[in-house]
Amino acid sequence: MLVLDNVHTYYGRIHALKGVSLSVERGEIVALIGGNGAGKTTTLLTISGLLRPKQGSITFEGQALTQHAPHQIVRLGVVHCPEGRQIFGRLSVLENLRLAAMHRRDGQAVRRDLERVYALFPVLAQRRNQAAGTLSGGEQQMLAIGRAIMSQPRLLLLDEPSLGLAPLIVESIFKVIATLRDEGVTILLVEQNAYQALQVADRAYVLETGRVILQGPARALAEDPAVKAAYLGG
Amino acid sequence: MFTPTYLAQQLINALNLGSLYALVAIGLTMVYGILRLINFAHGDMMTLGAYLALAGISALVLPAWAALVLPMLVIALVGVLIERLAYRPLRGAPEVAMLITSLAVSSLIQNGATMLLTAQPRPLRVPSALTQRIAFGDLSIAVMDLGIIALAAVLMVALGVFVKRTTIGIAMRACSENLRAAQLMGVDVNRVIVVAFAISAGLAGAAGVLWSSKFGLVDPFMGFVPGLKAFVAAVIGGIGSIPGAMLGGYLLGFAEVFFVAFAPPELSGYRDAFVFALLLIVLLVRPAGLLGRGEVNRA
């Protein structure tokens, strides 16, 4: 479904991705794990078009994503739920959700998706007219995921959905991730919380300083001594 | 001297001037909110609007409403064109590049108008129905003054509804909060920017028509000082905030008019100094402006 082949991305003169190749098949959850600065977020930003690779190709269902603007990539079904949530704090909860569906022309389906988001996260329904900036961290993460659902993803890029959240909320966020997969959404998940990520994922890639150093089934990686030592606290 | 009639008269003057500043300030703040561009060519949209109104009234003998609406539409288009030709190619470059370019656009318009139309101020004669005065007891108010106040209010309410209710309005607010995140939500940023420039320039064009109708003259540099004052108004209100720009515009109008009305006559020449001193004080107390919320995280 998604294939990255030898992708090189730079921030100015900093060589952030040094030839990343990976693939995601339809229906999978693929985790991208690694330490700070390994290039996980950079990989997602390059897929969603906010960063442009200097070299290499990114194809989604046969289309070269590097030829498309970020908003067109969303329209193709690749939706990026960014790190740090980045909800629009001065917009209401409902406005945040409406905005993410703005490019869709299927009013019926948009209303159904809105109901679906409210069913997944009832607290968002209660607070629909409240400014999103007044939500708690966990509620903001729910809104960020809800917003991504409103964009009708076929491939969802999830960046650090558990960052800074209480364990109980992390638990429920990961439940939603599994639910989304069951509903047919393919997910590329970036996590520092490698333990959680490997629990939910089918396959995983380990990034280090801009390169893929390990890959394989999530279960196997979770047992790998090197991965255990580096990312799972021994 | 400070009779109720005199005060009421000053109130009308202040509302008039404030309406015009607010109309211009809104456009500055909208564009700044999205692109972080201080558009120095914004005041010149007033100038162009005024010239179009002049041409419309004196050459084409248009009715008054058409001499307002047509320049508004044409200037909106001019704003879109300038964005396309001058600012879009610089998207992603350091913010100062666009700012310098806007100075160049401003200079191009001012000097182009001087070359083609001479620097000689030209009189703009509005239909006499507009200069008639209506008496309210001792107070008499020109129809045009009431018209300016009402029209500005209508335009601002319409803009408020547009920004609050329509999807493109929501997108506009989202873009001014976090441009990158808006792109990730599928917002076509170019479309939002085009709409922002169209509204921004259209409102400034309308303000130019009203300004030149009120003061009776059109010249190539007429937009410069109001443009600067509108910038002050936008900063006082909190740049990036549309309600802030409206508030700042009216505040500035009131400050100027009442300074001249109440200060000793020998000080009235210091009107602009007073305005800028006011700006300094506001910024000392509230660095983000009255309704500003500080710089948002754009990472």
Coordinates of C-alpha atoms in Angstrom, one line a residue:
Chain A
M1 CA 0.0 0.0 0.0
L2 CA 2.8 2.4 1.0
V3 CA 6.4 2.0 -0.1
L4 CA 9.3 4.2 0.8
D5 CA 12.4 3.4 -1.2
N6 CA 15.8 4.9 -0.2
V7 CA 14.4 8.1 1.1
H8 CA 16.8 10.9 2.0
T9 CA 15.5 14.0 3.8
Y10 CA 17.4 17.1 4.9
Y11 CA 16.7 19.9 7.4
G12 CA 18.8 22.6 5.7
R13 CA 22.2 20.9 5.8
I14 CA 21.4 18.3 8.4
H15 CA 21.0 14.9 6.8
A16 CA 18.1 13.5 8.8
L17 CA 17.0 10.5 6.8
K18 CA 19.8 8.5 5.2
G19 CA 18.1 6.2 2.8
V20 CA 15.0 4.9 4.7
S21 CA 13.2 2.0 2.9
L22 CA 10.0 0.6 4.4
S23 CA 6.6 -0.7 3.3
V24 CA 3.2 -0.9 4.8
E25 CA 0.6 -3.5 3.6
R26 CA -3.1 -2.9 3.6
G27 CA -4.7 -3.7 7.0
E28 CA -1.5 -3.8 8.9
I29 CA -0.3 -1.8 11.9
V30 CA 3.3 -1.1 11.4
A31 CA 5.3 0.5 14.2
L32 CA 8.3 2.8 13.8
I33 CA 10.4 2.8 16.9
G34 CA 13.7 4.3 17.9
G35 CA 15.2 6.9 20.2
N36 CA 15.0 10.7 20.1
G37 CA 16.3 12.1 16.8
A38 CA 16.3 8.8 15.1
G39 CA 14.1 10.2 12.3
K40 CA 10.7 8.8 13.1
T41 CA 8.8 12.1 12.9
T42 CA 10.9 13.1 9.9
T43 CA 9.8 10.0 8.1
L44 CA 6.1 10.8 8.7
L45 CA 6.5 14.4 7.7
T46 CA 8.2 13.3 4.5
I47 CA 5.3 11.0 3.7
S48 CA 2.7 13.6 4.4
G49 CA 4.5 16.2 2.2
L50 CA 5.5 18.8 4.8
L51 CA 9.1 17.8 4.1
R52 CA 10.4 16.9 0.7
P53 CA 12.9 14.1 0.1
K54 CA 16.1 15.0 -1.7
Q55 CA 16.3 11.5 -3.1
G56 CA 14.3 8.4 -3.1
S57 CA 10.6 7.7 -3.8
I58 CA 7.4 7.4 -1.8
T59 CA 4.5 5.6 -3.4
F60 CA 1.0 5.1 -2.1
E61 CA -1.1 2.6 -4.1
G62 CA 1.1 3.2 -7.1
Q63 CA 0.9 7.1 -6.9
A64 CA 4.1 9.0 -6.3
L65 CA 3.3 11.1 -3.2
T66 CA 6.3 13.4 -3.7
Q67 CA 4.4 15.0 -6.6
H68 CA 1.5 16.1 -4.4
A69 CA 1.0 19.0 -2.0
P70 CA 0.2 18.1 1.6
H71 CA -3.5 18.7 1.2
Q72 CA -3.7 16.5 -1.8
I73 CA -2.0 13.7 0.0
V74 CA -4.7 13.9 2.6
R75 CA -7.3 13.6 -0.2
L76 CA -5.6 10.5 -1.4
G77 CA -6.3 8.9 2.0
V78 CA -3.0 9.4 3.8
V79 CA -3.8 11.2 7.0
H80 CA -1.1 12.4 9.4
C81 CA -2.0 12.8 13.1
P82 CA 0.9 14.9 14.2
E83 CA 3.1 14.8 17.2
G84 CA 2.1 17.0 20.1
R85 CA -1.5 16.8 18.9
Q86 CA -1.5 20.2 17.3
I87 CA -5.2 20.7 17.7
F88 CA -6.5 24.2 17.0
G89 CA -6.9 25.5 20.5
R90 CA -9.0 28.6 19.6
L91 CA -11.4 26.6 17.5
S92 CA -14.2 24.6 19.1
V93 CA -14.0 20.8 19.2
L94 CA -16.7 20.6 16.5
E95 CA -14.9 23.2 14.3
N96 CA -11.7 21.1 14.6
L97 CA -13.6 18.0 13.4
R98 CA -15.5 19.9 10.7
L99 CA -12.2 21.4 9.4
A100 CA -10.7 18.0 8.9
A101 CA -13.6 16.9 6.7
M102 CA -13.7 20.2 4.8
H103 CA -12.3 18.7 1.6
R104 CA -14.9 15.9 1.6
R105 CA -18.0 16.2 -0.6
D106 CA -19.9 13.2 0.9
G107 CA -22.1 15.0 3.5
Q108 CA -23.8 11.8 4.5
A109 CA -20.6 9.9 5.3
V110 CA -19.2 13.0 7.0
R111 CA -22.1 13.0 9.4
R112 CA -21.7 9.3 10.0
D113 CA -18.0 9.7 10.7
L114 CA -18.8 12.5 13.2
E115 CA -21.2 10.2 15.0
R116 CA -18.5 7.5 14.9
V117 CA -16.0 9.9 16.5
Y118 CA -18.5 10.9 19.2
A119 CA -19.2 7.2 19.9
L120 CA -15.5 6.4 20.2
F121 CA -14.9 9.5 22.4
P122 CA -18.1 10.5 24.1
V123 CA -16.3 13.3 26.0
L124 CA -15.8 15.1 22.6
A125 CA -19.6 15.1 22.1
Q126 CA -20.1 16.6 25.5
R127 CA -17.5 19.3 24.8
R128 CA -18.3 19.9 21.1
N129 CA -18.8 23.7 21.5
Q130 CA -15.9 24.2 23.9
A131 CA -12.6 25.8 22.7
A132 CA -10.3 22.8 22.0
G133 CA -7.5 24.6 24.0
T134 CA -9.5 24.0 27.2
L135 CA -9.4 20.2 26.9
S136 CA -7.1 18.1 29.0
G137 CA -4.1 16.5 27.3
G138 CA -5.8 13.2 27.0
E139 CA -8.9 14.8 25.5
Q140 CA -6.8 16.7 23.1
Q141 CA -5.2 13.5 21.9
M142 CA -8.7 12.0 21.4
L143 CA -9.6 15.1 19.4
A144 CA -6.4 14.7 17.3
I145 CA -7.4 11.1 16.5
G146 CA -11.0 12.1 15.9
R147 CA -9.9 14.8 13.6
A148 CA -7.8 12.3 11.6
I149 CA -10.9 10.0 11.3
M150 CA -12.9 12.9 9.9
S151 CA -10.3 13.1 7.1
Q152 CA -11.3 9.6 6.1
P153 CA -7.9 7.9 6.3
R154 CA -7.1 4.7 4.5
L155 CA -3.6 5.0 5.8
L156 CA -3.2 6.7 9.2
L157 CA 0.2 8.1 10.3
L158 CA 0.1 8.4 14.0
D159 CA 2.9 10.2 15.7
E160 CA 3.5 9.6 19.4
P161 CA -0.2 9.3 20.4
S162 CA 0.8 8.3 24.0
L163 CA 3.2 11.2 24.6
G164 CA 2.7 12.8 28.0
L165 CA -0.5 10.9 28.8
A166 CA -1.5 9.0 32.0
P167 CA -1.2 5.2 31.7
L168 CA -5.0 4.7 31.8
I169 CA -5.5 7.1 28.9
V170 CA -2.7 5.5 26.9
E171 CA -4.5 2.2 27.4
S172 CA -7.7 3.6 25.9
I173 CA -5.9 5.3 23.0
F174 CA -4.3 2.1 22.0
K175 CA -7.7 0.3 22.2
V176 CA -9.0 2.8 19.7
I177 CA -6.0 2.2 17.5
A178 CA -6.8 -1.5 17.5
T179 CA -10.5 -0.7 16.8
L180 CA -9.5 1.5 13.8
R181 CA -7.4 -1.3 12.4
D182 CA -10.4 -3.7 12.8
E183 CA -12.5 -1.2 10.8
G184 CA -10.0 -1.5 7.9
V185 CA -7.7 1.5 8.5
T186 CA -4.0 0.8 7.9
I187 CA -1.7 2.4 10.5
L188 CA 1.9 3.5 10.6
L189 CA 2.6 4.2 14.2
V190 CA 5.5 6.1 15.6
E191 CA 6.1 5.6 19.3
Q192 CA 8.8 6.1 21.9
N193 CA 6.7 3.8 24.1
A194 CA 8.2 0.8 22.2
Y195 CA 6.5 -1.7 24.6
Q196 CA 3.0 -0.5 23.8
A197 CA 3.8 -0.1 20.1
L198 CA 5.1 -3.6 19.7
Q199 CA 2.0 -5.0 21.6
V200 CA -0.4 -3.6 19.1
A201 CA 1.7 -3.7 15.9
D202 CA 2.0 -6.5 13.3
R203 CA 5.4 -5.5 12.1
A204 CA 8.0 -3.0 13.2
Y205 CA 11.0 -1.1 12.0
V206 CA 13.7 0.2 14.3
L207 CA 15.3 3.5 13.2
E208 CA 18.6 4.9 14.4
T209 CA 20.2 8.1 13.2
G210 CA 18.2 8.2 10.0
R211 CA 18.6 4.5 9.0
V212 CA 16.5 1.4 9.4
I213 CA 18.7 -0.9 11.5
L214 CA 16.2 -3.7 12.3
Q215 CA 12.9 -4.9 11.0
G216 CA 10.6 -7.8 11.4
P217 CA 7.3 -9.1 13.0
A218 CA 6.5 -7.1 16.1
R219 CA 6.5 -10.1 18.3
A220 CA 10.0 -11.2 17.2
L221 CA 11.4 -7.7 17.8
A222 CA 9.9 -7.6 21.2
E223 CA 12.0 -10.6 22.0
D224 CA 15.1 -9.4 20.3
P225 CA 17.9 -8.8 23.0
A226 CA 19.2 -5.7 21.3
V227 CA 15.7 -4.1 21.1
K228 CA 15.0 -5.1 24.7
A229 CA 18.2 -3.5 25.9
A230 CA 17.8 -0.4 23.9
Y231 CA 14.1 0.3 23.9
L232 CA 12.3 -1.9 26.3
G233 CA 14.4 -1.1 29.4
G234 CA 16.3 -4.4 29.4
Chain B
M1 CA -17.2 74.9 24.9
F2 CA -17.7 71.2 25.7
T3 CA -21.4 71.2 25.1
P4 CA -23.2 68.0 24.6
T5 CA -23.6 68.9 20.9
Y6 CA -19.9 69.4 20.6
L7 CA -19.2 66.0 22.3
A8 CA -21.8 64.3 20.1
Q9 CA -20.1 65.8 17.1
Q10 CA -16.7 64.5 18.2
L11 CA -18.2 61.1 18.8
I12 CA -19.4 60.9 15.3
N13 CA -16.0 62.0 14.0
A14 CA -14.3 59.4 16.1
L15 CA -16.6 56.7 14.9
N16 CA -16.0 57.7 11.4
L17 CA -12.3 57.7 11.6
G18 CA -12.3 54.6 13.7
S19 CA -14.5 52.7 11.1
L20 CA -12.0 53.5 8.4
Y21 CA -9.0 52.5 10.4
A22 CA -10.7 49.3 11.5
L23 CA -11.5 48.4 7.8
V24 CA -7.9 48.8 6.9
A25 CA -6.5 47.1 10.0
I26 CA -8.6 44.0 9.5
G27 CA -6.9 43.2 6.2
L28 CA -3.4 43.7 7.7
T29 CA -4.2 41.5 10.6
M30 CA -5.7 38.7 8.5
V31 CA -2.8 38.5 6.2
Y32 CA -0.3 38.7 9.1
G33 CA -2.2 36.0 10.9
I34 CA -1.7 33.5 8.1
L35 CA 1.6 34.5 6.5
R36 CA 3.3 36.5 9.3
L37 CA 3.6 39.2 6.6
I38 CA 3.4 42.9 7.5
N39 CA 2.0 44.0 4.2
F40 CA 3.3 47.5 3.6
A41 CA 1.4 47.7 0.3
H42 CA -1.9 47.4 2.1
G43 CA -2.5 51.2 2.4
D44 CA -1.9 51.5 -1.3
M45 CA -5.0 49.4 -1.9
M46 CA -6.9 52.4 -0.4
T47 CA -5.2 54.6 -3.0
L48 CA -6.1 52.4 -5.9
G49 CA -9.7 52.1 -4.6
A50 CA -10.0 55.9 -4.4
Y51 CA -8.7 56.4 -7.9
L52 CA -11.2 53.8 -9.2
A53 CA -14.0 55.6 -7.4
L54 CA -12.8 58.9 -8.9
A55 CA -12.8 57.4 -12.4
G56 CA -16.2 55.8 -11.8
I57 CA -17.9 59.0 -10.6
S58 CA -16.3 61.6 -12.8
A59 CA -15.6 59.7 -16.0
L60 CA -18.2 57.0 -16.1
V61 CA -20.9 58.8 -14.0
L62 CA -21.6 55.7 -12.0
P63 CA -24.2 55.9 -9.2
A64 CA -22.6 56.1 -5.7
W65 CA -23.2 52.5 -4.8
A66 CA -21.5 51.2 -7.9
A67 CA -18.6 53.6 -7.4
L68 CA -18.1 51.8 -4.1
V69 CA -18.8 48.2 -5.0
L70 CA -16.9 48.1 -8.3
P71 CA -13.6 49.4 -6.8
M72 CA -14.0 46.9 -3.9
L73 CA -14.3 44.0 -6.3
V74 CA -11.5 45.2 -8.6
I75 CA -9.2 45.8 -5.7
A76 CA -9.9 42.4 -4.2
L77 CA -8.7 41.0 -7.5
V78 CA -5.7 43.3 -7.5
G79 CA -4.9 41.9 -4.0
V80 CA -5.1 38.3 -5.3
L81 CA -2.9 39.2 -8.2
I82 CA -0.2 40.8 -6.0
E83 CA -0.2 37.8 -3.8
R84 CA 0.2 35.5 -6.8
L85 CA 3.0 37.5 -8.5
A86 CA 4.9 39.0 -5.6
Y87 CA 4.4 37.0 -2.4
R88 CA 3.7 33.4 -3.4
P89 CA 7.1 32.8 -5.1
L90 CA 8.7 33.8 -1.7
R91 CA 6.6 31.4 0.4
G92 CA 9.1 29.4 2.6
A93 CA 11.8 32.1 2.3
P94 CA 12.6 34.0 5.5
E95 CA 9.7 36.2 6.5
V96 CA 11.7 39.4 6.0
A97 CA 11.9 38.7 2.2
M98 CA 8.2 39.1 1.8
L99 CA 8.2 42.2 4.0
I100 CA 10.8 43.9 1.8
T101 CA 8.8 42.8 -1.3
S102 CA 5.7 44.4 0.1
L103 CA 7.7 47.7 0.5
A104 CA 8.6 47.3 -3.2
V105 CA 5.0 46.7 -4.3
S106 CA 4.0 49.8 -2.3
S107 CA 6.7 51.9 -3.9
L108 CA 5.8 50.6 -7.3
I109 CA 2.1 51.6 -6.9
Q110 CA 2.9 55.0 -5.4
N111 CA 5.4 55.9 -8.1
G112 CA 3.4 54.2 -10.9
A113 CA 0.4 56.3 -9.9
T114 CA 2.6 59.4 -9.8
M115 CA 4.0 58.8 -13.2
L116 CA 0.7 58.0 -14.9
L117 CA -1.6 60.4 -13.0
T118 CA 0.8 63.0 -11.5
A119 CA 1.2 63.7 -7.8
Q120 CA -1.4 66.4 -8.1
P121 CA -4.3 65.7 -5.7
R122 CA -7.5 65.4 -7.5
P123 CA -10.8 66.5 -6.1
L124 CA -13.5 63.8 -5.7
R125 CA -17.0 65.1 -5.8
V126 CA -19.5 62.9 -4.2
P127 CA -23.2 63.2 -5.1
S128 CA -24.8 66.1 -3.2
A129 CA -27.3 63.8 -1.6
L130 CA -24.4 62.4 0.5
T131 CA -23.1 65.8 1.7
Q132 CA -26.5 66.9 2.9
R133 CA -26.7 67.3 6.6
I134 CA -29.4 65.9 8.8
A135 CA -30.3 67.9 11.9
F136 CA -30.8 66.1 15.3
G137 CA -31.7 69.1 17.5
D138 CA -28.6 71.2 17.7
L139 CA -26.5 68.5 16.1
S140 CA -26.2 68.1 12.3
I141 CA -24.6 65.1 10.8
A142 CA -23.6 64.6 7.1
V143 CA -25.4 61.7 5.4
M144 CA -22.1 60.4 4.3
D145 CA -20.7 60.2 7.9
L146 CA -23.7 58.1 9.0
G147 CA -23.2 56.1 5.8
I148 CA -19.5 55.4 6.6
I149 CA -20.3 54.3 10.1
A150 CA -23.2 52.0 9.0
L151 CA -21.4 50.6 6.0
A152 CA -18.3 49.7 8.0
A153 CA -20.4 48.1 10.7
V154 CA -22.2 46.0 8.0
L155 CA -19.0 44.9 6.4
M156 CA -17.5 43.9 9.7
V157 CA -20.5 42.0 10.8
A158 CA -20.6 40.2 7.5
L159 CA -16.9 39.4 7.9
G160 CA -17.5 38.2 11.4
V161 CA -20.2 35.8 10.2
F162 CA -18.1 34.6 7.3
V163 CA -15.1 33.8 9.5
K164 CA -17.2 32.3 12.3
R165 CA -19.6 30.1 10.2
T166 CA -18.3 29.1 6.8
T167 CA -15.8 26.3 6.4
I168 CA -13.4 28.5 4.6
G169 CA -13.7 30.9 7.6
I170 CA -12.9 28.1 10.0
A171 CA -10.0 27.1 7.7
M172 CA -8.7 30.7 7.9
R173 CA -8.7 30.7 11.6
A174 CA -7.0 27.3 11.7
C175 CA -4.3 28.5 9.3
S176 CA -3.6 31.6 11.4
E177 CA -3.2 29.3 14.4
N178 CA -1.1 26.6 12.9
L179 CA -0.4 26.6 9.2
R180 CA 1.4 23.3 9.1
A181 CA -1.3 21.4 11.0
A182 CA -3.9 22.9 8.8
Q183 CA -2.2 21.4 5.8
L184 CA -2.2 18.0 7.5
M185 CA -5.9 18.4 7.9
G186 CA -6.3 18.6 4.1
V187 CA -6.7 22.4 4.0
D188 CA -5.6 23.9 0.7
V189 CA -3.5 26.7 2.1
N190 CA -3.2 28.5 -1.2
R191 CA -7.0 28.8 -1.4
V192 CA -7.2 30.2 2.1
I193 CA -4.5 32.7 1.4
V194 CA -6.2 33.8 -1.9
V195 CA -9.4 34.4 0.0
A196 CA -7.6 36.3 2.8
F197 CA -5.9 38.6 0.3
A198 CA -9.2 39.2 -1.6
I199 CA -11.1 40.2 1.5
S200 CA -8.2 42.1 2.9
A201 CA -7.6 44.2 -0.3
G202 CA -11.4 44.5 -0.9
L203 CA -12.0 46.0 2.5
A204 CA -9.0 48.4 2.1
G205 CA -10.3 49.4 -1.3
A206 CA -13.7 50.2 0.2
A207 CA -12.0 52.2 3.0
G208 CA -10.1 54.1 0.3
V209 CA -13.3 55.0 -1.5
L210 CA -14.9 56.2 1.8
W211 CA -11.8 58.0 2.9
S212 CA -11.4 60.0 -0.3
S213 CA -15.2 60.7 -0.4
K214 CA -15.0 62.1 3.1
F215 CA -11.9 64.2 2.6
G216 CA -12.6 65.0 -1.0
L217 CA -9.1 64.4 -2.4
V218 CA -7.2 61.6 -4.2
D219 CA -3.5 61.4 -4.5
P220 CA -0.9 58.7 -5.1
F221 CA 0.3 58.8 -1.5
M222 CA -3.0 59.1 0.3
G223 CA -2.9 55.5 1.5
F224 CA 0.4 55.7 3.3
V225 CA -0.5 57.4 6.6
P226 CA -3.8 55.6 7.1
G227 CA -2.0 52.3 6.3
L228 CA 0.5 53.1 9.0
K229 CA -2.2 54.1 11.5
A230 CA -4.1 50.9 10.6
F231 CA -0.9 48.9 11.4
V232 CA -0.7 50.7 14.8
A233 CA -4.4 49.8 15.3
A234 CA -3.8 46.2 14.5
V235 CA -0.9 46.0 16.8
I236 CA -2.8 47.7 19.6
G237 CA -5.6 45.2 19.2
G238 CA -3.2 42.3 19.0
I239 CA -2.0 41.5 15.5
G240 CA -3.5 38.4 14.0
S241 CA -6.8 38.9 15.8
I242 CA -9.6 40.2 13.7
P243 CA -11.7 41.5 16.7
G244 CA -8.5 43.1 17.9
A245 CA -8.1 45.0 14.7
M246 CA -11.6 46.3 14.9
L247 CA -11.2 47.3 18.5
G248 CA -7.8 48.9 17.8
G249 CA -9.2 50.8 14.8
Y250 CA -12.0 52.3 16.8
L251 CA -9.7 53.0 19.8
L252 CA -7.3 54.8 17.5
G253 CA -10.1 56.9 15.9
F254 CA -11.3 57.9 19.3
A255 CA -7.8 58.7 20.6
E256 CA -7.0 60.9 17.7
V257 CA -10.3 62.8 17.5
F258 CA -10.6 63.4 21.3
F259 CA -6.9 64.4 21.6
V260 CA -7.5 67.1 19.0
A261 CA -10.8 68.0 20.6
F262 CA -9.6 68.3 24.1
A263 CA -5.9 69.1 24.0
P264 CA -4.9 72.7 23.9
P265 CA -4.9 73.9 20.3
E266 CA -1.2 74.4 20.2
L267 CA -0.7 70.7 20.9
S268 CA -3.0 69.4 18.2
G269 CA -0.2 69.2 15.8
Y270 CA 1.2 66.4 18.0
R271 CA -1.7 64.1 17.2
D272 CA 0.4 61.5 15.5
A273 CA 3.0 61.6 18.3
F274 CA 0.2 61.0 20.7
V275 CA -1.0 58.0 18.7
F276 CA 2.4 56.4 18.6
A277 CA 2.9 57.2 22.3
L278 CA -0.3 55.3 23.0
L279 CA 1.0 52.4 21.0
L280 CA 4.1 52.3 23.2
I281 CA 2.1 52.4 26.4
V282 CA -0.2 49.6 25.2
L283 CA 2.8 47.4 24.2
L284 CA 4.5 48.0 27.5
V285 CA 1.5 46.8 29.4
R286 CA 0.3 44.2 27.0
P287 CA 3.1 43.2 24.6
A288 CA 0.7 40.9 22.6
G289 CA -1.8 43.8 22.2
L290 CA -5.2 44.0 23.8
L291 CA -6.8 40.9 22.4
G292 CA -3.6 39.2 21.2
R293 CA -2.7 35.8 22.5
G294 CA 1.0 35.9 22.0
E295 CA 2.8 34.0 19.4
V296 CA 1.3 30.5 18.9
N297 CA 3.5 27.5 18.5
R298 CA 4.0 26.9 14.8
A299 CA 6.2 23.9 15.0

